[in-house]
CSV table of C-alpha atoms in Angstrom, one decimal:
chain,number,residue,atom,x,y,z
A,39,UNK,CA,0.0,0.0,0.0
A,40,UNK,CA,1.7,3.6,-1.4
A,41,UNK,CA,2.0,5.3,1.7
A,42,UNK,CA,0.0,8.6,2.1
A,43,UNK,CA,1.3,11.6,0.9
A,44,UNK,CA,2.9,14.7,3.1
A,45,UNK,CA,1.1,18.2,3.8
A,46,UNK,CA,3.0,21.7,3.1
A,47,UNK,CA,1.2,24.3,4.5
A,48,UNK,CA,2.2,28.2,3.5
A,49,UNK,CA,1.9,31.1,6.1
A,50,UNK,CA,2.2,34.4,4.3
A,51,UNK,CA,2.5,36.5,7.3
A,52,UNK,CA,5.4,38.3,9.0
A,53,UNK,CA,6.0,40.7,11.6
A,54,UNK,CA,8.9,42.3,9.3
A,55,UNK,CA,10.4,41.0,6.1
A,56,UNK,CA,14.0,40.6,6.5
A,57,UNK,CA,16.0,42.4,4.2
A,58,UNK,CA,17.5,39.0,1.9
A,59,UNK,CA,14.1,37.4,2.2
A,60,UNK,CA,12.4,36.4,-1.8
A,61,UNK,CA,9.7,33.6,-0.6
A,62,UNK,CA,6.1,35.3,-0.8
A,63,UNK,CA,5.4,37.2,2.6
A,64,UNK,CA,3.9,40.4,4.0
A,65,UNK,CA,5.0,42.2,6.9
A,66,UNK,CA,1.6,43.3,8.9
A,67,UNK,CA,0.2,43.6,12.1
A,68,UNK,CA,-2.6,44.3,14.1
A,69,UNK,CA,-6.1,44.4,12.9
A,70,UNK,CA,-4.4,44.2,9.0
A,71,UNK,CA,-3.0,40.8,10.2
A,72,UNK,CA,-6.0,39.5,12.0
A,73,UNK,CA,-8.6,40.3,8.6
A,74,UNK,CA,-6.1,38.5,6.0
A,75,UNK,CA,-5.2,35.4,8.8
A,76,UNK,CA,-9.0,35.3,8.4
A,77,UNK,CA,-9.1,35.2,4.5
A,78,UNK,CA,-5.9,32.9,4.5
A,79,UNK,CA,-7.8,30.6,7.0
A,80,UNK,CA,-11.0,30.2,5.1
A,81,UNK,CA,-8.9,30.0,1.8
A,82,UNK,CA,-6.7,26.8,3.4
A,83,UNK,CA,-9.8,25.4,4.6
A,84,UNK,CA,-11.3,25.1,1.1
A,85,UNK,CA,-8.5,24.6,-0.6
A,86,UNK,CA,-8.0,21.2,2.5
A,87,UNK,CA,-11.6,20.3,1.2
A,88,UNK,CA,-11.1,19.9,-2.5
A,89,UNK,CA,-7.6,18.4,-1.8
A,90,UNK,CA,-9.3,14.6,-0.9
A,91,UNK,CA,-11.7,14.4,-4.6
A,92,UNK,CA,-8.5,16.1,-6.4
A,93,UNK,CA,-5.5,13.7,-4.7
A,94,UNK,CA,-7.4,10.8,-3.5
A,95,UNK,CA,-5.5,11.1,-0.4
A,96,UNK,CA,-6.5,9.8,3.3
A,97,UNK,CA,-4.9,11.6,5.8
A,98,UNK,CA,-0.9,13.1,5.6
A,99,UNK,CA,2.3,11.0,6.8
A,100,UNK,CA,3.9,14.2,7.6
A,101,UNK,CA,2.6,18.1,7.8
A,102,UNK,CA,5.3,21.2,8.3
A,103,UNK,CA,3.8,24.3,8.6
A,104,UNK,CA,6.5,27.4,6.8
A,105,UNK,CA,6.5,30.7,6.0
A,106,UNK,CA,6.5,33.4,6.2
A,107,UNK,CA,6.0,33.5,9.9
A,108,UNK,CA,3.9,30.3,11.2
A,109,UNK,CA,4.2,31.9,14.7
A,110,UNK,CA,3.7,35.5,13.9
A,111,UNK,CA,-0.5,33.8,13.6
A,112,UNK,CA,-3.0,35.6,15.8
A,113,UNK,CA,-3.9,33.5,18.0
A,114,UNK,CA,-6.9,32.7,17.7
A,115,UNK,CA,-6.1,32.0,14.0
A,116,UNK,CA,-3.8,29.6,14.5
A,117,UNK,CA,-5.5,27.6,17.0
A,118,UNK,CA,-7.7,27.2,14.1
A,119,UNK,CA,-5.7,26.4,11.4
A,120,UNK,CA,-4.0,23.5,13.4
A,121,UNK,CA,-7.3,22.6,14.1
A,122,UNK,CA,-8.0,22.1,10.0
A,123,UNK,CA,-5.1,20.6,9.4
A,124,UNK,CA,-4.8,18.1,12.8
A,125,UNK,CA,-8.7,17.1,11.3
A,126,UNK,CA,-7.6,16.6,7.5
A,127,UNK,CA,-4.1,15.0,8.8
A,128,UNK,CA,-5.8,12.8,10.9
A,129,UNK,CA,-8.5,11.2,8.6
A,130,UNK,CA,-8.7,7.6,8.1
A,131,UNK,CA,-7.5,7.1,11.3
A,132,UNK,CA,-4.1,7.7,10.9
A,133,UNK,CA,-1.4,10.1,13.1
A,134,UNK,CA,1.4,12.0,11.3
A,135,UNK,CA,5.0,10.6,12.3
A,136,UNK,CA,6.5,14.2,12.4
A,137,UNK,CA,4.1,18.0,12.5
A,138,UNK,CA,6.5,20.6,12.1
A,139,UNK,CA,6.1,24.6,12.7
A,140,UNK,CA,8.6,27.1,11.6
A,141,UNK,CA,9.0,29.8,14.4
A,142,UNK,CA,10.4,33.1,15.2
A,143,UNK,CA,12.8,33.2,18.7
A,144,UNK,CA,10.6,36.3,19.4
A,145,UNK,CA,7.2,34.5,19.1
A,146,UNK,CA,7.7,31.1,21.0
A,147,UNK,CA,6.5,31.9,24.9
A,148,UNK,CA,4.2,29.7,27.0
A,149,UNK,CA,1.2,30.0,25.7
A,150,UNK,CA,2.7,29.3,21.9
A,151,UNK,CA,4.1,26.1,23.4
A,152,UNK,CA,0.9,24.9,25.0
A,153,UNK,CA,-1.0,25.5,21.7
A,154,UNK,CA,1.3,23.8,19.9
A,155,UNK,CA,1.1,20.7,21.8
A,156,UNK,CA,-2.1,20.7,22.2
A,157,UNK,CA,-2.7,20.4,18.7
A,158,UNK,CA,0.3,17.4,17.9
A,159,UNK,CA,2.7,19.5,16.8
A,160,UNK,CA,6.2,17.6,17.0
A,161,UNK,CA,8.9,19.8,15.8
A,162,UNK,CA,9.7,23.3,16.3
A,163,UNK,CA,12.0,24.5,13.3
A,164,UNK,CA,13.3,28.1,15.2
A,165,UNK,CA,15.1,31.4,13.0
A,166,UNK,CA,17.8,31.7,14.3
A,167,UNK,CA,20.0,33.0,11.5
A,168,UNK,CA,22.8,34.7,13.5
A,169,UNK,CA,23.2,35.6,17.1
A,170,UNK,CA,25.4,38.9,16.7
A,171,UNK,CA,24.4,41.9,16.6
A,172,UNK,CA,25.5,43.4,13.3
A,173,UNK,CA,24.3,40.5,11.4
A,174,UNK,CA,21.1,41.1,12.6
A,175,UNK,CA,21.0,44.6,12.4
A,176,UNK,CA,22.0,44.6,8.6
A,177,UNK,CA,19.6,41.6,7.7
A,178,UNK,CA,16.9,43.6,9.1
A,179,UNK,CA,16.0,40.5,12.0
A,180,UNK,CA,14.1,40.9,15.0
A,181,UNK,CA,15.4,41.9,18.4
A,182,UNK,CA,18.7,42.3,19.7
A,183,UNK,CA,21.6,38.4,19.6
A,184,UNK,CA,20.8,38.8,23.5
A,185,UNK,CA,16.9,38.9,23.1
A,186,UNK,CA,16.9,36.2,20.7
A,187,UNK,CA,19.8,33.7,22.8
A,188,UNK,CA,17.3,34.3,25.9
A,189,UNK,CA,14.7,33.3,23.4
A,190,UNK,CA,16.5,30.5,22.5
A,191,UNK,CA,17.4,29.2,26.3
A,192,UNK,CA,12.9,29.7,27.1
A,193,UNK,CA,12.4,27.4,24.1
A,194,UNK,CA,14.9,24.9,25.7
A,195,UNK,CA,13.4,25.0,28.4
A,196,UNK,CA,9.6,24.7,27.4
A,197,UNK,CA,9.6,22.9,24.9
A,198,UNK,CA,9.7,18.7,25.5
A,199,UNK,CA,9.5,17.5,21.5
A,200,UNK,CA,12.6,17.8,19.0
A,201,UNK,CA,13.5,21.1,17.7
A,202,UNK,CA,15.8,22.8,15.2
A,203,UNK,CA,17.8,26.2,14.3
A,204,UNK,CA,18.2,27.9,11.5
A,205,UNK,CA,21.4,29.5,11.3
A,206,UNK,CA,23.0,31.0,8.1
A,207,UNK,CA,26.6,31.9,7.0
A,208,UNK,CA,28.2,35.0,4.7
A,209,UNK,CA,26.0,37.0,6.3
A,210,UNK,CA,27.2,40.9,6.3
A,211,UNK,CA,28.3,41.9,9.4
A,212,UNK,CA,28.9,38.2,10.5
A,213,UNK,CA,32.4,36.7,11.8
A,214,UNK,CA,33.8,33.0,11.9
A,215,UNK,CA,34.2,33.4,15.6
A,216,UNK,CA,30.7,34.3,16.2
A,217,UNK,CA,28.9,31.4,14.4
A,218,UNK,CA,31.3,29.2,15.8
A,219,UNK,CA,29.9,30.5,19.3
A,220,UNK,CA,26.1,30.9,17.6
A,221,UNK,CA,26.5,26.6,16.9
A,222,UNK,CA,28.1,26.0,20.3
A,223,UNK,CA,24.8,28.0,21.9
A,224,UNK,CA,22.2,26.1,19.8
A,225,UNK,CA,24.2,22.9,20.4
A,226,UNK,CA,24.3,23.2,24.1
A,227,UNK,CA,21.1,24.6,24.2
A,228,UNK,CA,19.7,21.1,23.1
A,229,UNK,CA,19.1,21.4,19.7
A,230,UNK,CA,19.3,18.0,17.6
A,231,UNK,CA,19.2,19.7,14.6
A,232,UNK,CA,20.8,22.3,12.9
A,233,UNK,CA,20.3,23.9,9.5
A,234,UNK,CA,23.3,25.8,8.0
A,235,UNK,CA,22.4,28.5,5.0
A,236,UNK,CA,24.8,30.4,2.7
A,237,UNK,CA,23.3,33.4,2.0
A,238,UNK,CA,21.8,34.0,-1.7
A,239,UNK,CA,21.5,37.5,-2.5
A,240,UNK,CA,18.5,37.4,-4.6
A,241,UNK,CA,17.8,39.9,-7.1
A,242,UNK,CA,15.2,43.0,-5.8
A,243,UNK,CA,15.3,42.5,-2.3
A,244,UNK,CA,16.6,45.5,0.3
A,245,UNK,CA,19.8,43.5,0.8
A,246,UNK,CA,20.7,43.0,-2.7
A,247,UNK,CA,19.7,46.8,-3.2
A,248,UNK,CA,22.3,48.2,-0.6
A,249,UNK,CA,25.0,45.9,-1.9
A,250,UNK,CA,24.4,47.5,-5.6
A,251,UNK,CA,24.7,50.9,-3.7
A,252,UNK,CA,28.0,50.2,-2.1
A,253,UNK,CA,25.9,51.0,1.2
A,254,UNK,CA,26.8,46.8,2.1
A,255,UNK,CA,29.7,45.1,2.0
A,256,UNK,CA,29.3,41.1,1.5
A,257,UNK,CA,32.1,38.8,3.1
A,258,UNK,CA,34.5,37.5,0.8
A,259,UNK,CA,34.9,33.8,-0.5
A,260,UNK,CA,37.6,33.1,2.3
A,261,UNK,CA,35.7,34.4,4.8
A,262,UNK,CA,32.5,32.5,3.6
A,263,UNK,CA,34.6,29.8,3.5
A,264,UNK,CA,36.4,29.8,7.3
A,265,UNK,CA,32.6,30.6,8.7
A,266,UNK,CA,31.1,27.0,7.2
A,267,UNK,CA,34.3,25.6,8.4
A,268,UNK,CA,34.0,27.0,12.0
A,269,UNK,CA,30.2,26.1,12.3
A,270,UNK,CA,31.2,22.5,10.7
A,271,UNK,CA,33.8,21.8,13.0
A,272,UNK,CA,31.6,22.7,16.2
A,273,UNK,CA,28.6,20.4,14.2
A,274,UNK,CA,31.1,17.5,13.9
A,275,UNK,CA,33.2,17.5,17.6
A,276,UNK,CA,29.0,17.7,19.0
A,277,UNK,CA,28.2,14.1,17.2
A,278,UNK,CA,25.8,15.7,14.4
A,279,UNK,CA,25.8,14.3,10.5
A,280,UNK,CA,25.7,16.2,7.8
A,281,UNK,CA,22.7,14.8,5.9
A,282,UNK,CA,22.2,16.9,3.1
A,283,UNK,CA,23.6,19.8,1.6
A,284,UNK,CA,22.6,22.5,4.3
A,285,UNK,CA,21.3,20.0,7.3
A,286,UNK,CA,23.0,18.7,9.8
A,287,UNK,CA,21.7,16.3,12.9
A,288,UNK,CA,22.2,13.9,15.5
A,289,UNK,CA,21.0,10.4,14.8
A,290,UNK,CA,17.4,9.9,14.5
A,291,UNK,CA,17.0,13.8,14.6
A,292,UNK,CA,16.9,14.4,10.6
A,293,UNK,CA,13.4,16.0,9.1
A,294,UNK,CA,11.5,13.3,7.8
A,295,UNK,CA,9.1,15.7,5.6
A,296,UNK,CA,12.0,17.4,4.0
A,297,UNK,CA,13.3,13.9,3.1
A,298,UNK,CA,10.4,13.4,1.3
A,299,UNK,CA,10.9,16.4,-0.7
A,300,UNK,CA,14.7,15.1,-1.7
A,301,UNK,CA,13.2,11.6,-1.9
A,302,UNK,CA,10.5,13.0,-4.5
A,303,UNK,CA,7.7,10.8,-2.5
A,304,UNK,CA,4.2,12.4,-2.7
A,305,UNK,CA,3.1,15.9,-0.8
A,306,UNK,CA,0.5,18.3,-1.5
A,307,UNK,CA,0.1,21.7,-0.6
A,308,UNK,CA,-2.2,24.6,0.7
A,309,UNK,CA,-1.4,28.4,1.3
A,310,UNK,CA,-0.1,30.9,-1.3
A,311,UNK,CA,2.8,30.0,-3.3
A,312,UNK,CA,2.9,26.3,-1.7
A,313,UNK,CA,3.9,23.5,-4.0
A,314,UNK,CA,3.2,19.9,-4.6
A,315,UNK,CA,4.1,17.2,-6.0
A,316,UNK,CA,2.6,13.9,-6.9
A,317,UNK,CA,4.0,10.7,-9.0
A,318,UNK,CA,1.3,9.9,-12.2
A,319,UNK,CA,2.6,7.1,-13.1
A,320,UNK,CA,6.1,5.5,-13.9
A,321,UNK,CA,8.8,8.2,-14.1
A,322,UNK,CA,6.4,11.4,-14.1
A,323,UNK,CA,5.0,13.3,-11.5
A,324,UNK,CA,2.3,15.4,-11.5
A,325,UNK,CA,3.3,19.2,-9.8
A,326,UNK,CA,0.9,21.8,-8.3
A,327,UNK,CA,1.8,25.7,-7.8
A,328,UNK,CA,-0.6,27.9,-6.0
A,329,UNK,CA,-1.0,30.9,-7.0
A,330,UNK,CA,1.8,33.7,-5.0
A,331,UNK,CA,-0.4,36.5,-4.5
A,332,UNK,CA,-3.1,35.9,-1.4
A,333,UNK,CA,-6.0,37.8,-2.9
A,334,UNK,CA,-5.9,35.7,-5.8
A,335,UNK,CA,-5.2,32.1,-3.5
A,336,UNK,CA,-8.3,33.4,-1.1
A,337,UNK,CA,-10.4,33.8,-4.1
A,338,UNK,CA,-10.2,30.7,-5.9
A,339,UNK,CA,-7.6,28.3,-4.0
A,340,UNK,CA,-7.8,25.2,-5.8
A,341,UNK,CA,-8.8,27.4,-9.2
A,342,UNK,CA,-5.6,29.5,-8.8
A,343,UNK,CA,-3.5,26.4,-8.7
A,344,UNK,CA,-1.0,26.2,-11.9
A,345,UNK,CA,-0.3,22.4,-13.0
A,346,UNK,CA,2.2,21.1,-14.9
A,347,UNK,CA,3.9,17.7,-15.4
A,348,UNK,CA,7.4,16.7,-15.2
A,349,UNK,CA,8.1,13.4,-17.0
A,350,UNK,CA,11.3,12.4,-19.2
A,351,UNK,CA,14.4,13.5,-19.1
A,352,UNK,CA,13.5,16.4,-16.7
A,353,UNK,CA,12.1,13.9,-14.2
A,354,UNK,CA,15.2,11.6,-14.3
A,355,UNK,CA,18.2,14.8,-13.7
A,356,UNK,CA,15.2,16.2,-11.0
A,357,UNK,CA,15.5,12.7,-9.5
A,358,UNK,CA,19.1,12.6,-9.6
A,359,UNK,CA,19.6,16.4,-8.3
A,360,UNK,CA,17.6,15.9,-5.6
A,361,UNK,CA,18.9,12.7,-4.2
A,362,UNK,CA,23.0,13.3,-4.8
A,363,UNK,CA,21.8,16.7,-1.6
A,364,UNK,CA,21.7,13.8,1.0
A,365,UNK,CA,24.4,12.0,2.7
A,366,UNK,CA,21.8,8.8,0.9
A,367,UNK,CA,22.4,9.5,-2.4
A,368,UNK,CA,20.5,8.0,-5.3
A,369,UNK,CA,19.6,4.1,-5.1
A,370,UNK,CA,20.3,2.9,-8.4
A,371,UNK,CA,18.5,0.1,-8.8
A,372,UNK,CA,14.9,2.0,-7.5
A,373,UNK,CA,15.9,4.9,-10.2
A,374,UNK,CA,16.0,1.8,-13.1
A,375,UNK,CA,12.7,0.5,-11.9
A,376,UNK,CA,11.4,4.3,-11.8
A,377,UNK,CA,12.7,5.7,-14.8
A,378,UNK,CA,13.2,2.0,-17.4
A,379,UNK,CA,16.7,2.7,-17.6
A,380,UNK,CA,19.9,2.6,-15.5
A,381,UNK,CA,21.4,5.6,-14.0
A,382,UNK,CA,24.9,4.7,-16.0
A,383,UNK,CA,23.1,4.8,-19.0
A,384,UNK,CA,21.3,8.0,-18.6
A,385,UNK,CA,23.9,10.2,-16.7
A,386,UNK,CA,27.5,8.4,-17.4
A,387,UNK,CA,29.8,6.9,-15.0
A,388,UNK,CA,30.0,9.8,-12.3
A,389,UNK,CA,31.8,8.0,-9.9
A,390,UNK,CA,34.7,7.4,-12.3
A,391,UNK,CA,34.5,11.2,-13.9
A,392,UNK,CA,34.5,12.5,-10.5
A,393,UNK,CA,36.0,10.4,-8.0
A,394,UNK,CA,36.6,13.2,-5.8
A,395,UNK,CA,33.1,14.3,-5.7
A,396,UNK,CA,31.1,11.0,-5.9
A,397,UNK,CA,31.4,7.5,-4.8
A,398,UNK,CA,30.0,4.2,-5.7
A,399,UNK,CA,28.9,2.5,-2.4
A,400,UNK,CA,26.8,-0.6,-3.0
A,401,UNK,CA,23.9,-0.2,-4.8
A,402,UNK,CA,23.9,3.9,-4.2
A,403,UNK,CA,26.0,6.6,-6.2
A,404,UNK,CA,26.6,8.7,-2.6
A,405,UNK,CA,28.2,12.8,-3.0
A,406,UNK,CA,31.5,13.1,-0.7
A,407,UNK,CA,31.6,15.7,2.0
A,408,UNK,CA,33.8,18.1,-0.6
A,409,UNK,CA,30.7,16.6,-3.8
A,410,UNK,CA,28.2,17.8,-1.5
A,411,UNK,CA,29.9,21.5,-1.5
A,412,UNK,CA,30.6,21.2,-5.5
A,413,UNK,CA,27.4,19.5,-6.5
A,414,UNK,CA,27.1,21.8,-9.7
A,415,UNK,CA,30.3,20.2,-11.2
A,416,UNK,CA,29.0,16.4,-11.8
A,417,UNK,CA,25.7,17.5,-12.1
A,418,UNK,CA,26.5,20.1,-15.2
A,419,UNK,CA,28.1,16.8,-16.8
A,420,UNK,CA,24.9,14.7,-16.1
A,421,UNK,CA,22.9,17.0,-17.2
A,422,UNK,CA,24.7,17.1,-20.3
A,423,UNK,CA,24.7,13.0,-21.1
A,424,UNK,CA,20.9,12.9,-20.3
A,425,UNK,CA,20.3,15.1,-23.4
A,426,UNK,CA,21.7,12.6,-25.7
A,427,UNK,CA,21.6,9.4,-23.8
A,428,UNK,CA,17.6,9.5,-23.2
A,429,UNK,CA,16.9,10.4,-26.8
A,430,UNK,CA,19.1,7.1,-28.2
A,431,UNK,CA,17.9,4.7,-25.6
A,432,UNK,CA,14.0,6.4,-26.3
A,433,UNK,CA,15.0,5.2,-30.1
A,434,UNK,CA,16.4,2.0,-29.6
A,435,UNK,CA,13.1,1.3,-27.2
A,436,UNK,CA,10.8,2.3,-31.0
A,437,UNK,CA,13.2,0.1,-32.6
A,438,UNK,CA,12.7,-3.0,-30.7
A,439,UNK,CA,9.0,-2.7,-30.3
């Protein structure tokens, strides 16, 4: 029996948008807030309706809850919306094996917790980012590194499921010494997992803006380079794994809902700008945008949804991309039964092009710690064989028949 698919559910709400932030958000408050958590709440809960007729689906194996700001929720509106999704996760009887919520330091006091547990949520996935101050002061983050480290130490102490931080690196403002000490805090805080981001500077935001002006300055590629290295080696001397490209945790710790988005296993989504994905058939799957813009999601949610499918060639390199981020890799024999043809054939010998980068262990082509860094180098070259390889072994498959 296929098992049932995972639930992503987008909160488009913020208290303030941080100044390198691109994912669809808007920074309100107050009485703004509470009238769109409203129209968001009725959208998801229509949208959660029409999911079961659309999908088939019978309850969710997993649910995470991202933003935006899932915390930032009224709350009375968030009550609520755990509420929808507990009863739409739930159905058929069965229990998710992991409810995560992305949270703001700031946002997470006592009464957050108890709502949160009341409801089954698992995980708390905290934003952290960076605990010094210019970091946060030039990334436009909430409160002061001692507001949000005090933050940190209440959620330690209130909270009894697993939790995570976010922390990023090449951050302006930031220093190799001071994420070193930001991953010693979250690791003796408790945390069990870890989530390490280089910065992107993404085109149009306020960041990217001041950089252009000369107002910024970005670190260097040395120093980007000695801050990974000093959060890595506090990561590794505290017992955690690196288990995809940007997550690191302690055994049994990992997220099992964003393994299923590396894994390409079935989840469906609700909220503005959420995305799904769903296998139709061998080799293809069948993927769902919602629509970025929250008037348009609360007017129509499932009409607003743009579908496409990704089959081929582009589901094969998507396949292969997504599993050579873990510390898994890609299973070559499920990727033969998946796709009708063998990974060798489609993408070359990778492990023998790059030895350096990727290894043949058993059954599994599996990225090295330095692959998982330069993932664009063998995956360049894949994506270069698959253009000719599936077009000859398409032909040969005509010619037999």
């Amino acid at each position: 029996m296929a098992a049932a698919p995972s639930l992503y559910v987008h909160v488009p709400f913020c208290a303030s948008r941080c100044s390198y932030c691109d994912f669809y958000s808007s920074a309100s408050s107050g009485p703004e807030l509470e009238a769109a958590a409203r129209r968001w709440l009725e959208a998801i809960r229509v949208h959660l309706e029409r999911l079961e007729p659309n999908f088939g689906r019978d309850g969710f194996e997993t649910v995470y809850l991202g933003g935006g700001t899932p915390s930032w929720l009224p709350g009375d509106a968030l009550v609520e919306a755990l509420r929808l999704i507990g009863r739409a996760a739930r159905s058929g009887g069965l229990e998710p094996s992991e409810w995560s919520l992305e949270a703001n330091p700031e946002d997470v006091d006592e009464r957050l917790v108890d709502t949160l547990l009341e409801a089954g949520v698992t995980r708390l996935s905290v934003g952290a980012q960076s605990l010094e101050d210019a970091a946060r002061r030039l990334s436009a983050r909430r409160g002061s590194a001692a507001e949000a480290l005090g933050r940190l130490e209440g959620i330690a102490a209130r909270w009894p499921g697993r939790w995570s931080v976010d922390l990023m690196f090449g951050l302006p403002g930031q220093s190799a010494e001071g994420l070193a000490d930001d991953a010693r805090s979250v690791i003796g805080l408790g945390a069990g997992h870890v989530s390490l981001y280089e910065l992107t500077l993404e085109e149009g935001t306020p960041m990217s803006r001041a950089v252009e002006s000369g107002a910024v300055s970005m670190p260097d590629d040395d120093q980007r380079a000695d801050q990974y290295e000093a959060a890595r080696s506090e990561l590794l001397a505290a017992g955690f794994s690196r288990y995809e490209v940007s997550n690191w945790a302690l055994d049994g710790q990992e997220c099992a809902h964003n393994l299923r988005y590396w894994n390409l296993d079935d989840w469906l989504a609700v909220g503005p700008s959420g995305v799904g994905n769903v296998s139709s058939g061998p080799g293809a799957f069948r993927r769902a945008a919602n629509a970025a813009d929250l008037e348009a999601y609360c007017a129509d949610p499932s009409g607003s949804v743009s579908e496409s499918t990704v089959d081929g060639k582009d589901a094969a390199f998507e396949c292969l991309m997504m599993a050579m981020r873990t510390s898994r890799g890609l299973s070559l024999g499920p990727f033969e039964r998946r796709f009708g043809m063998r990974a060798v054939d489609a993408f070359g010998r990778l492990h023998e092009r790059f030895p350096e980068l990727v290894r043949l262990e058993g059954d599994a082509w599996i990225a090295t710690d330095r692959g998982l860094d330069t993932l664009n180098e063998p995956l360049v070259y894949a994506m270069s064989q698959i253009e000719r390889s599936w077009d000859d072994v398409a032909g040969r498959r005509v010619a037999s028949v």
